[in-house]
Amino acid sequence: MAAIAMREKLADKASMASQGPAWLAPVREKAFSRFQSMGFPTRQWEAWKYMNLFPVLDAPFHQAQREAALESARTQKLSRDALQWVFSGGYYLSDLSSKPGSGLEAKPLMTALASETAPLAFFARDLDSEENPFVLINTFSFTEGLLLRVPKSWDNHQPLNLLFLDAGGAPSLAMPRVSIILEEGAKAQVVCRMLGGAGQGSVTNAVFEVFLEQGASLKLAQVILQDGPHYPFAAARFYLKAGSSAEQLVYCRGGKMTKLDTRVELEGEGATCRLNGLSILGGAAQAFHELTVNHRAPLTLSRQFYKNILDDEAQAEFNSLSYVFRDAVKSDTQQLNKNLLLSDDARVYSRPKLKIYTDDVSANHGSANGPTQERELFYLRSRGLDPKAARLMLAEGFAREVLDKADMPAAGGEIGRDLRRELQKMVD
């Protein structure tokens, strides 16, 4: 019944989501039609097998009031020096956001879409094959978002920061959408932070679409820090042309339930992606990572490297598919997932998968799960470390391998400090 009630509420919302240019209306209708045919995910669906969505569907989440969201954001200590665009409760807050120059385009998504006479090349492009109902919900109901367009001439090396805050107060529901375009040969670092405070909780259903023209290069860090009963869901869709490269680092800590769904389309010869992820989860926190990499062109390369550290009754999933299409000869794909369990009650599900439909490729995957090794603890204690210090050193070394591999200077220091604080709590 809860799912039905939520669906009816979303249907009402869809009927009201008529904002935007004329070409957007049929896109919304198509998304809503597909959502109606699919429905909400159940545990019978392979990709949602270990998620219990009833807490999301049962709770009285409502869209926050703009003024309340703005007031909540104003209480935060926000940097005025960084290039930053701020959302609170799903609302884009222009007066707290930067106004860049030097050719960098950053404007409210609805304003940007209204200036287009036809859909952007990648905007909601794959609705016919979209398997995530929450992406469809966002598509037919979003009203706020941002478009970032980075030109080749933009030579500012500052990271571009996207900040998503919960509105505080009553349980809130937000559906922001972000489009990032890197023009031919452009380079950029983007840091996206989803921060949830100690409020009554929130559901954030965010969608990111990233389009890289030929030879473009993007480093994207997604930092998700949740201190309250929050449900951050985020889907990222990457489209890469020839010679372009995308690196993604996901860091996830806290919250009730986190769902991160990343799909990469390697569409041009020589396109590459490197996806790295790290989750630090204690209590009853849950994190679900779903990855799909489609190799559609020759000489494409993908790397996936994900780790989870789980304590108490925490739960995590790594559900990944690398798909090598018939034309993607000489492609190279690797998947590796490792999990450190600090409690007998922690659970992890690891499912790396390969589908290969051509010859002359390189592909491998692997997974390893287990507790801290006693012989490693013994070695460190024999060097004079007490048990807590030894466990902290082993756990931190396990996690930092992801940060070292990701090489994200714009976010690495911040993540490293948060990682150490969280691990210290776990080993105390």
Short mmCIF file of N, CA and C in Angstrom, two decimals, residues 252-254 278-289 307-318 337-350 368-372 395 398-399 419 422-423 426-427:
data_model
loop_
_atom_site.label_atom_id
_atom_site.label_comp_id
_atom_site.label_asym_id
_atom_site.label_seq_id
_atom_site.Cartn_x
_atom_site.Cartn_y
_atom_site.Cartn_z
N CYS A 252 31.72 6.83 0.69
CA CYS A 252 30.40 6.74 1.30
C CYS A 252 30.55 6.41 2.78
N ARG A 253 29.93 7.23 3.62
CA ARG A 253 29.97 6.97 5.06
C ARG A 253 28.63 7.36 5.71
N GLY A 254 28.09 6.45 6.52
CA GLY A 254 26.90 6.74 7.31
C GLY A 254 25.61 6.60 6.53
N LEU A 278 34.87 3.51 -2.08
CA LEU A 278 35.21 3.12 -0.71
C LEU A 278 34.03 3.46 0.19
N SER A 279 33.57 2.47 0.95
CA SER A 279 32.50 2.68 1.91
C SER A 279 32.99 2.31 3.30
N ILE A 280 32.67 3.16 4.27
CA ILE A 280 32.97 2.90 5.68
C ILE A 280 31.64 2.90 6.41
N LEU A 281 31.21 1.74 6.84
CA LEU A 281 29.85 1.63 7.36
C LEU A 281 29.84 0.95 8.72
N GLY A 282 29.15 1.57 9.68
CA GLY A 282 28.95 0.97 10.98
C GLY A 282 27.47 0.99 11.35
N GLY A 283 27.13 0.52 12.56
CA GLY A 283 25.73 0.47 12.98
C GLY A 283 24.93 -0.40 12.04
N ALA A 284 23.79 0.14 11.58
CA ALA A 284 22.94 -0.60 10.64
C ALA A 284 22.97 0.04 9.25
N ALA A 285 24.00 0.81 8.96
CA ALA A 285 24.08 1.49 7.66
C ALA A 285 24.21 0.49 6.52
N GLN A 286 23.66 0.88 5.37
CA GLN A 286 23.72 0.02 4.19
C GLN A 286 24.15 0.84 2.97
N ALA A 287 24.97 0.25 2.13
CA ALA A 287 25.39 0.91 0.89
C ALA A 287 25.37 -0.10 -0.24
N PHE A 288 24.77 0.31 -1.35
CA PHE A 288 24.62 -0.58 -2.50
C PHE A 288 25.24 0.12 -3.71
N HIS A 289 26.25 -0.52 -4.27
CA HIS A 289 26.96 0.04 -5.42
C HIS A 289 26.64 -0.81 -6.64
N LYS A 307 36.17 -1.01 -2.45
CA LYS A 307 36.38 -1.64 -1.15
C LYS A 307 35.30 -1.18 -0.16
N ASN A 308 34.98 -2.06 0.77
CA ASN A 308 34.06 -1.74 1.86
C ASN A 308 34.69 -2.16 3.17
N ILE A 309 34.53 -1.33 4.20
CA ILE A 309 34.87 -1.72 5.57
C ILE A 309 33.59 -1.68 6.38
N LEU A 310 33.24 -2.81 6.96
CA LEU A 310 31.93 -2.96 7.60
C LEU A 310 32.08 -3.37 9.05
N ASP A 311 31.33 -2.70 9.92
CA ASP A 311 31.33 -3.02 11.34
C ASP A 311 29.88 -3.20 11.80
N ASP A 312 29.72 -3.69 13.00
CA ASP A 312 28.39 -3.88 13.62
C ASP A 312 27.49 -4.73 12.71
N GLU A 313 26.31 -4.17 12.35
CA GLU A 313 25.38 -4.90 11.48
C GLU A 313 25.28 -4.25 10.10
N ALA A 314 26.33 -3.58 9.70
CA ALA A 314 26.32 -2.89 8.41
C ALA A 314 26.27 -3.89 7.25
N GLN A 315 25.83 -3.38 6.11
CA GLN A 315 25.63 -4.23 4.93
C GLN A 315 26.02 -3.47 3.68
N ALA A 316 26.67 -4.17 2.75
CA ALA A 316 27.08 -3.52 1.50
C ALA A 316 26.95 -4.50 0.35
N GLU A 317 26.86 -3.94 -0.85
CA GLU A 317 26.78 -4.75 -2.05
C GLU A 317 27.63 -4.11 -3.16
N PHE A 318 28.34 -4.95 -3.87
CA PHE A 318 29.04 -4.55 -5.10
C PHE A 318 28.46 -5.40 -6.21
N ASN A 337 36.86 -6.24 -6.24
CA ASN A 337 36.13 -5.81 -5.05
C ASN A 337 36.70 -6.54 -3.84
N LYS A 338 37.07 -5.76 -2.80
CA LYS A 338 37.59 -6.34 -1.56
C LYS A 338 36.82 -5.76 -0.38
N ASN A 339 36.58 -6.60 0.62
CA ASN A 339 35.75 -6.19 1.75
C ASN A 339 36.37 -6.66 3.05
N LEU A 340 36.45 -5.73 4.01
CA LEU A 340 36.99 -6.02 5.33
C LEU A 340 35.85 -6.03 6.34
N LEU A 341 35.65 -7.15 6.98
CA LEU A 341 34.55 -7.30 7.94
C LEU A 341 35.11 -7.24 9.35
N LEU A 342 34.67 -6.22 10.11
CA LEU A 342 35.15 -6.05 11.48
C LEU A 342 34.19 -6.64 12.50
N SER A 343 33.10 -7.21 12.04
CA SER A 343 32.08 -7.78 12.93
C SER A 343 31.53 -9.06 12.32
N ASP A 344 31.16 -10.00 13.17
CA ASP A 344 30.55 -11.24 12.67
C ASP A 344 29.16 -10.98 12.09
N ASP A 345 28.53 -9.88 12.48
CA ASP A 345 27.16 -9.60 12.01
C ASP A 345 27.11 -8.75 10.74
N ALA A 346 28.26 -8.25 10.30
CA ALA A 346 28.28 -7.47 9.07
C ALA A 346 28.09 -8.40 7.87
N ARG A 347 27.49 -7.84 6.79
CA ARG A 347 27.21 -8.64 5.60
C ARG A 347 27.66 -7.88 4.34
N VAL A 348 28.17 -8.65 3.39
CA VAL A 348 28.54 -8.04 2.12
C VAL A 348 28.20 -9.01 0.99
N TYR A 349 27.74 -8.45 -0.11
CA TYR A 349 27.41 -9.24 -1.30
C TYR A 349 28.26 -8.70 -2.45
N SER A 350 29.01 -9.57 -3.06
CA SER A 350 29.92 -9.14 -4.12
C SER A 350 29.62 -9.93 -5.39
N ALA A 368 37.27 -10.52 -2.82
CA ALA A 368 37.82 -11.13 -1.60
C ALA A 368 37.14 -10.50 -0.40
N ASN A 369 36.69 -11.33 0.51
CA ASN A 369 36.00 -10.87 1.72
C ASN A 369 36.61 -11.55 2.93
N GLY A 370 36.69 -10.82 4.04
CA GLY A 370 37.18 -11.48 5.24
C GLY A 370 37.48 -10.52 6.36
N PRO A 371 37.80 -11.07 7.55
CA PRO A 371 38.14 -10.23 8.71
C PRO A 371 39.61 -9.83 8.67
N THR A 372 40.02 -9.06 9.66
CA THR A 372 41.43 -8.72 9.82
C THR A 372 42.23 -10.00 10.08
N ALA A 395 43.31 -1.39 9.09
CA ALA A 395 42.09 -0.93 8.40
C ALA A 395 42.39 0.29 7.54
N PHE A 398 44.26 -0.72 4.46
CA PHE A 398 43.32 -1.37 3.54
C PHE A 398 42.55 -0.33 2.74
N ALA A 399 42.05 0.72 3.42
CA ALA A 399 41.21 1.71 2.75
C ALA A 399 42.02 2.66 1.87
N LEU A 419 37.96 9.48 6.92
CA LEU A 419 38.21 8.05 7.02
C LEU A 419 38.89 7.71 8.35
N GLU A 422 36.51 8.03 11.33
CA GLU A 422 35.51 6.96 11.39
C GLU A 422 36.14 5.64 11.82
N LEU A 423 37.34 5.36 11.32
CA LEU A 423 37.99 4.10 11.69
C LEU A 423 38.39 4.10 13.17
N MET A 426 35.55 2.98 15.10
CA MET A 426 35.28 1.55 14.94
C MET A 426 36.21 0.69 15.78
N VAL A 427 37.45 1.07 15.90
CA VAL A 427 38.39 0.21 16.62
C VAL A 427 38.40 0.49 18.11
#
